[in-house]
Coordinates of C-alpha atoms and ligand atoms in Angstrom, one line a residue:
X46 CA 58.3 -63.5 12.7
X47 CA 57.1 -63.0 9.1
X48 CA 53.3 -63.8 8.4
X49 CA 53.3 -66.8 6.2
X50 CA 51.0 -66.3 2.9
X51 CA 47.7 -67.7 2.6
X52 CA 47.2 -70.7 0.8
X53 CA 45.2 -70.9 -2.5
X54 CA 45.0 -72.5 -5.2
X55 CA 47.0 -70.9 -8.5
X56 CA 45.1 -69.3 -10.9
X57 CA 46.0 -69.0 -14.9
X58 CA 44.3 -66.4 -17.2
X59 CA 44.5 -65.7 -20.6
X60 CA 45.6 -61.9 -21.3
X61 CA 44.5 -60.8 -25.2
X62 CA 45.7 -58.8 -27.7
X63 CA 44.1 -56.1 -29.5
X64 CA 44.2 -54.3 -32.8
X65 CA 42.6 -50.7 -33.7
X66 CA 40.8 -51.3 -36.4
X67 CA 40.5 -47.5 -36.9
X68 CA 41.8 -44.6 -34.9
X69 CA 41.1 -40.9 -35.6
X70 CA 43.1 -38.2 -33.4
X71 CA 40.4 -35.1 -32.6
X72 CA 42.5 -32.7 -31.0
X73 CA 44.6 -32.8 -27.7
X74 CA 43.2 -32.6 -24.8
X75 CA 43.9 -30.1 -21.4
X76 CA 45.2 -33.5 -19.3
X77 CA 48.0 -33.5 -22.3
X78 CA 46.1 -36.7 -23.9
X79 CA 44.3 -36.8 -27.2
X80 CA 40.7 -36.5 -27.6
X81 CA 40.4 -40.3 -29.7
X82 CA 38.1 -41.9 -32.0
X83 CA 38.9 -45.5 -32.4
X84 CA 37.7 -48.9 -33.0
X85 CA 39.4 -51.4 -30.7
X86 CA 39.2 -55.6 -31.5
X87 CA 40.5 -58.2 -28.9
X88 CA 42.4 -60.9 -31.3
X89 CA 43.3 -64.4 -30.2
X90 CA 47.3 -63.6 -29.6
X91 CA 47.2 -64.0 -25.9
X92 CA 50.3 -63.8 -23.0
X93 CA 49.1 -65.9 -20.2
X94 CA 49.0 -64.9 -16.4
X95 CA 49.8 -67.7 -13.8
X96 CA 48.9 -65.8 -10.2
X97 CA 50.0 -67.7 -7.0
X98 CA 49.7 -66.6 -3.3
X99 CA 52.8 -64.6 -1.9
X100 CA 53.1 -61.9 0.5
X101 CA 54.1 -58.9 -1.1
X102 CA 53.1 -58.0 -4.7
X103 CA 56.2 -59.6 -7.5
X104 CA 55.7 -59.8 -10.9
X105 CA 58.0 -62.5 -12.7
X106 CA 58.9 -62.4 -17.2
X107 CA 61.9 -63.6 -18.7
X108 CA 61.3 -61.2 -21.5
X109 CA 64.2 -58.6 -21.4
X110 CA 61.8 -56.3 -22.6
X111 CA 59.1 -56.7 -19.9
X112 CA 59.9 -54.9 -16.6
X113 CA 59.8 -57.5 -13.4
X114 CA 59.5 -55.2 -11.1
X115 CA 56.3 -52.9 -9.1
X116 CA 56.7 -50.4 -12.3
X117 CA 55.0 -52.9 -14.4
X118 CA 51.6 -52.4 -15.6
X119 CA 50.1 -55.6 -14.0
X120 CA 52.0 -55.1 -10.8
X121 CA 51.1 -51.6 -10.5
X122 CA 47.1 -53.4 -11.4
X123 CA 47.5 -55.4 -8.2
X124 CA 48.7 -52.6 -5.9
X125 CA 46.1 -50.1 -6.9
X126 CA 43.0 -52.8 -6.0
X127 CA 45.1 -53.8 -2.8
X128 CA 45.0 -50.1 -1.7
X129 CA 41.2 -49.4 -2.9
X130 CA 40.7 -52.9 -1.6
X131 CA 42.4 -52.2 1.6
X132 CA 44.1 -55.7 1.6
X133 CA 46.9 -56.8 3.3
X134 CA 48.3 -59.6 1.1
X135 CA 49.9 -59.8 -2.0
X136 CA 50.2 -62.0 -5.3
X137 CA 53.1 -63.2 -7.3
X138 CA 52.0 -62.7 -10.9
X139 CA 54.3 -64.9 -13.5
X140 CA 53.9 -63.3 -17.5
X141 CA 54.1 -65.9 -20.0
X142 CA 54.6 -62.8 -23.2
X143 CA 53.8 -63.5 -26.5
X144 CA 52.4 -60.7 -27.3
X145 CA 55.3 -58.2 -28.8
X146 CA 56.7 -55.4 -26.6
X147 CA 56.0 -52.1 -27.6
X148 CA 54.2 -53.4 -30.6
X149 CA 50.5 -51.1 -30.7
X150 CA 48.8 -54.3 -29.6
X151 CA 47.6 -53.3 -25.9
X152 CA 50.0 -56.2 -24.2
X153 CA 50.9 -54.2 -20.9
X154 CA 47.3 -52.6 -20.9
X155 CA 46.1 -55.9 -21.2
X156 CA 48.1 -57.5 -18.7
X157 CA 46.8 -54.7 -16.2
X158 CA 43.5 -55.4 -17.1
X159 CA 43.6 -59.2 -16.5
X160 CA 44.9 -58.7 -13.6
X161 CA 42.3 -56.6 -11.8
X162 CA 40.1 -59.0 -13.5
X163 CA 41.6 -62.4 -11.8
X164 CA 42.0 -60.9 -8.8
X165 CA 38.7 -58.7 -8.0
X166 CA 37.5 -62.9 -8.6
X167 CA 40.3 -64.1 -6.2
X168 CA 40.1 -62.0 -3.2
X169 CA 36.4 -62.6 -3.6
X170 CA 35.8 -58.4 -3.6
X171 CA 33.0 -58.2 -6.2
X172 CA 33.5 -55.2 -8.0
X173 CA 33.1 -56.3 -11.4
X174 CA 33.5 -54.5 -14.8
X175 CA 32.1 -51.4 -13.6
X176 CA 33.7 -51.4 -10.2
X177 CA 37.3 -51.9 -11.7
X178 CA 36.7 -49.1 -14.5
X179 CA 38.2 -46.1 -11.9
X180 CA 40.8 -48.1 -11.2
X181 CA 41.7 -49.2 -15.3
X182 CA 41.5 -45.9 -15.9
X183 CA 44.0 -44.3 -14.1
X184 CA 46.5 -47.1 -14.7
X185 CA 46.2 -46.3 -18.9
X186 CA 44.0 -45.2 -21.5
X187 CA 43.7 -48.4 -22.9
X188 CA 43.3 -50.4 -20.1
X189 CA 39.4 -50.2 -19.4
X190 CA 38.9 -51.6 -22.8
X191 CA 40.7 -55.2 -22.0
X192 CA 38.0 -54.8 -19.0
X193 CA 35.3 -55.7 -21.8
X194 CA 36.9 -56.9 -25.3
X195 CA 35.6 -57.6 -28.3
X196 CA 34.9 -54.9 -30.9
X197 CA 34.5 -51.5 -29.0
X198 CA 34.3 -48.2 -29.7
X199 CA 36.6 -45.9 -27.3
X200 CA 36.2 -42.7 -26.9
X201 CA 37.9 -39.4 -24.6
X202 CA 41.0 -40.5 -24.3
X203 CA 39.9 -43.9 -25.4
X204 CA 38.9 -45.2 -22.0
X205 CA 35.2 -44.5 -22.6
X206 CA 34.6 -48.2 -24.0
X207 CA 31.3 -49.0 -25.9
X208 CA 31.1 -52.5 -27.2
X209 CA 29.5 -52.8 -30.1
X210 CA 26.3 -54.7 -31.0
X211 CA 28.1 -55.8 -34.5
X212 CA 31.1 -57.8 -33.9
X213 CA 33.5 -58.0 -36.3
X214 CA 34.5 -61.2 -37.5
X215 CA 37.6 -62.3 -39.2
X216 CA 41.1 -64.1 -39.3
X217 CA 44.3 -61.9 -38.8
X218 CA 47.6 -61.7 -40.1
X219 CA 50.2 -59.4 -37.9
X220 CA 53.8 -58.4 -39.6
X221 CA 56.0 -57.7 -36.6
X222 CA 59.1 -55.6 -37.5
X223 CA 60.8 -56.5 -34.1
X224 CA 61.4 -53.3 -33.0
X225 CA 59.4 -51.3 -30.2
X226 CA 57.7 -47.9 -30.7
X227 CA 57.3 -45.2 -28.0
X228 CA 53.4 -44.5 -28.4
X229 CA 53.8 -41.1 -26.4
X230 CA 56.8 -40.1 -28.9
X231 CA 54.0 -40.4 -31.9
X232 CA 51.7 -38.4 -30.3
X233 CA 53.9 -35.9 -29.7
X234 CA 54.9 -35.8 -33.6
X235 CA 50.8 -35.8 -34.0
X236 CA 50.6 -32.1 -32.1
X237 CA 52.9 -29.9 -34.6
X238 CA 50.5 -31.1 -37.4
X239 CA 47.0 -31.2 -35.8
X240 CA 44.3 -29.4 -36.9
X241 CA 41.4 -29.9 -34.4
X242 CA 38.4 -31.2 -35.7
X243 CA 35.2 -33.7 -34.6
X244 CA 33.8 -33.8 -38.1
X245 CA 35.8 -36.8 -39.0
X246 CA 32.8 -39.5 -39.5
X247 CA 34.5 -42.6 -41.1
X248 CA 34.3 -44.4 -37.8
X249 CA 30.7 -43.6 -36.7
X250 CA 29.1 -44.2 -40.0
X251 CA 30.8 -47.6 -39.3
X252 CA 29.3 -48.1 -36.1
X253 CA 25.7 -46.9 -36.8
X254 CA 25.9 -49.3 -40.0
X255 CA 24.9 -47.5 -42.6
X256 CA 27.8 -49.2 -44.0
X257 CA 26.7 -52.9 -44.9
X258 CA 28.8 -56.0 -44.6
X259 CA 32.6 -56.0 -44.7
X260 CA 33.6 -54.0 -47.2
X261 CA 32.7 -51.3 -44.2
X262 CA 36.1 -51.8 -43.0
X263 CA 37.8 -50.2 -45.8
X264 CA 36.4 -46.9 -44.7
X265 CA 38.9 -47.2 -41.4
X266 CA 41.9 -45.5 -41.5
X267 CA 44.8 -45.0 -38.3
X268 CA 45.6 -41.3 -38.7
X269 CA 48.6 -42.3 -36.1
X270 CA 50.3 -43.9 -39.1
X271 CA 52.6 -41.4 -40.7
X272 CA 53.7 -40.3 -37.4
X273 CA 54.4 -43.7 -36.1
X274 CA 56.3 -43.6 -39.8
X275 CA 58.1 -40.2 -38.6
X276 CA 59.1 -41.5 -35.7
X277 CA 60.7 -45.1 -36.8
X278 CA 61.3 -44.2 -40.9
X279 CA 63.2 -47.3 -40.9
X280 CA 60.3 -49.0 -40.6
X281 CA 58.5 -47.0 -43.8
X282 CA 60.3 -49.3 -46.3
X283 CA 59.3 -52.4 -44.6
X284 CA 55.4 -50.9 -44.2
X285 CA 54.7 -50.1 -47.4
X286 CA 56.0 -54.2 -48.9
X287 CA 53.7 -55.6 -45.8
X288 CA 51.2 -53.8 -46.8
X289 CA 51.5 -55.1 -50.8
X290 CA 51.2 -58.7 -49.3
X291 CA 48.4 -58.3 -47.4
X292 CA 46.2 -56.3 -49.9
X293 CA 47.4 -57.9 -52.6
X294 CA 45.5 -61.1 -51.2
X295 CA 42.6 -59.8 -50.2
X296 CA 43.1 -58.0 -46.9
X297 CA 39.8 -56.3 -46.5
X298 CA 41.8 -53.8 -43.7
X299 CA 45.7 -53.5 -43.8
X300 CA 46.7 -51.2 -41.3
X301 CA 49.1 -50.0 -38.6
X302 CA 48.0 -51.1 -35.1
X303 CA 47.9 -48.1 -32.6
X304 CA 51.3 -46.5 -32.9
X305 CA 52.7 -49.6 -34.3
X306 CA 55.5 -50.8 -34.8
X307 CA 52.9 -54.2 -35.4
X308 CA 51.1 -53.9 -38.9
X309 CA 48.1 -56.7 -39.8
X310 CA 45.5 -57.8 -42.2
X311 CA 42.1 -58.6 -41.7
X312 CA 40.8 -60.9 -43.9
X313 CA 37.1 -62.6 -44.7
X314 CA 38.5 -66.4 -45.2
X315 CA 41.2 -68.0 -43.3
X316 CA 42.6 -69.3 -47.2
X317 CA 43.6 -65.6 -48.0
X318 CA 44.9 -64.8 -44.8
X319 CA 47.2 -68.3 -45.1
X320 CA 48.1 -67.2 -48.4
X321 CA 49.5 -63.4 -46.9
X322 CA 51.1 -65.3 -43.9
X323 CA 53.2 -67.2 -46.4
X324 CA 54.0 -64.8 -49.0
X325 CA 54.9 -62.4 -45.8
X326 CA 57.1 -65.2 -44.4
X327 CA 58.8 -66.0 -47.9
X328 CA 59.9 -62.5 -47.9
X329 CA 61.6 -62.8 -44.6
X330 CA 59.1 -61.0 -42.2
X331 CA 58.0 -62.3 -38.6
X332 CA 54.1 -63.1 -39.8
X333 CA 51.6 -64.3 -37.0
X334 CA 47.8 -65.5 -37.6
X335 CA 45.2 -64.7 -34.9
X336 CA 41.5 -64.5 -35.1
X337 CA 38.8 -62.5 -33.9
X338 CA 37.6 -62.6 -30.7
X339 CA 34.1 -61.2 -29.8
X340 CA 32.6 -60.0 -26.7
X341 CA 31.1 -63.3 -25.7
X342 CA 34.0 -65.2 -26.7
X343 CA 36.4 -62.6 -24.5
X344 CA 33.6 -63.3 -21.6
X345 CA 33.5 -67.0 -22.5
X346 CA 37.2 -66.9 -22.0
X347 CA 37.3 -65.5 -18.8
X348 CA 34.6 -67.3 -17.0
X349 CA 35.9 -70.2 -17.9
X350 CA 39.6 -70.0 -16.8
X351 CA 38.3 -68.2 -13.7
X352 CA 35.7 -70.8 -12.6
X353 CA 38.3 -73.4 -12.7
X354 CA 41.2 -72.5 -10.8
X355 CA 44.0 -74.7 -10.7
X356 CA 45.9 -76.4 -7.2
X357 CA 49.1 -74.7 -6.7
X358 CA 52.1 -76.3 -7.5
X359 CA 53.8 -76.8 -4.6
Ligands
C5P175 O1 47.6 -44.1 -21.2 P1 48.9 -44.7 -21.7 O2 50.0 -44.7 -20.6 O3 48.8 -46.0 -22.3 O4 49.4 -43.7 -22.9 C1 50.7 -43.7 -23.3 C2 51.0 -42.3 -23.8 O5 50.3 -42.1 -25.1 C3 50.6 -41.2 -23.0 O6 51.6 -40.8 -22.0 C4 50.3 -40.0 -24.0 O7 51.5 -39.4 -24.3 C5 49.9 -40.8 -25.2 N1 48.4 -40.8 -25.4 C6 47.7 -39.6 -25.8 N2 46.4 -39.6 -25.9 C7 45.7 -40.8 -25.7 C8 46.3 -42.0 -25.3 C9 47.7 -41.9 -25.2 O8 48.4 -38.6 -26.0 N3 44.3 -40.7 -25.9

């Protein structure tokens, strides 16, 4: 006779986006990554997890793009703690997405992240933030980071996550061209071209400060961009009008996201970044706004949708 699964309540998390604010590629690396520089920046764009109580591990998206089987990032999440946990049962874990597919904002990563998150909480294992890092790591590079949010440096392979004392603070405006980009294609279009170096210093001259106030961001560059532009040049027509909108009202950072295909703004004052939304929309591109979100507001987050966890339906 099959076991029947416990009961428990349901429990619904938030799962963020991020944005690199700057990246800089230093070489590659012997594990076949690249050595990274790069500022990461949880935003408010969020998919939200719903995890109920089921016996074997099942992830459920109606997103055609999303896989909803054990090969997707948050499923392969709660099978790795379940083995290092040594736990028997297993969770059914339902993806609201709103975060774009294949878009350079960290949605599958984040996913993965959120989920070792809600359920190191659930099955009451204690591991916390530092106890879950093994495991983030080895599911992606960018997964340890969602284990933390806010503004972060990453380093290594961008898995070595150091939040930042000064939190950057601003409203966002994403153009999404709709159309996925393979991140590991880019960085293979990165290694005919690279020249090794670690004297790049945009990015920690911005983190020690010696940079004052925001115009700091306009040092930070994403050296993935024109490989991201190699590797989708229909999207280089589209890139270079995004980015007139956004700097031409005011974007104080207008830059490709990771390996794209999502491009934003930052801005200082949420009248600018209206402003870029609309001009952006009137020209027939997909424009989202999303905000900042710090490290205490990414903690805040958390502790509040995991202290309150929700009866199942039934
Ligand atoms: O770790 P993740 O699966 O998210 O990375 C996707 C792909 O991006 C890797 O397979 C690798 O090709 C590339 N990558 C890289 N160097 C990094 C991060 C990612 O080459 N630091």
């Amino acid at each position: 006779m099959s076991r029947a699964a416990p009961r428990r309540p349901s429990l619904r998390v938030p799962s963020y986006a991020k944005v690199n604010l700057g990246l800089e590629v230093l070489g590659q690396r012997q594990d076949g990554y690249h050595e990274l520089r790069t500022l990461f920046q949880t935003i408010s764009l969020h998919d939200d997890l719903e995890l109920r109580p089921a016996r074997e591990v099942v992830v459920r998206c109606s997103h055609p793009g999303v896989p909803a089987d054990q090969t997707n990032l948050a499923a392969r999440a709660a099978l790795a703690l379940r083995r290092y946990a040594r736990r028997d049962e297993g969770v059914e874990i339902a993806i609201e997405k709103r975060i774009p597919v294949g878009g350079g904002l960290g949605g599958g990563s984040s996913n993965a992240a959120a989920t070792l998150l809600a359920l190191d909480r659930w099955w009451g294992l204690g591991l916390g933030r530092a106890g879950l890092l093994p495991l983030a790591r080895n599911l992606g590079a960018d997964v340890p980071f969602f284990l933390f949010g806010g503004t972060a440096l990453g380093l290594a392979r961008g898995d070595e996550v150091y939040p930042l004392r000064r939190q950057v603070k601003g409203h966002l405006v994403l153009a999404l061209p709709g159309r996925p980009v393979s991140t590991a294609a880019v960085f293979a279009r990165i290694d005919t071209r690279l020249t090794p170096r670690e004297n790049s210093h945009n990015i920690f001259r911005f983190v020690s400060s010696d940079l004052g106030g925001s115009s700091a961001l306009r040092v930070l560059v994403n050296e993935l961009e024109s490989a991201a532009l190699e590797e989708a040049p229909d999207l280089k027509h589209q890139v270079r009008r995004i980015r007139g909108f956004l700097v031409r009202d005011g974007a104080l950072l207008a830059s490709l996201s990771g390996s794209g295909s999502s491009y934003f703004g930052l801005f200082d004052d949420a009248q600018s970044a209206g402003r870029a939304q609309a001009a952006l929309r009137g020209a027939g591109f997909h424009a989202l706004r999303a905000r900042t979100l710090s490290l205490d507001q990414y903690a805040r987050a958390w502790s509040r949708s995991l202290g309150m966890p929700r009866t199942a339906a039934k």
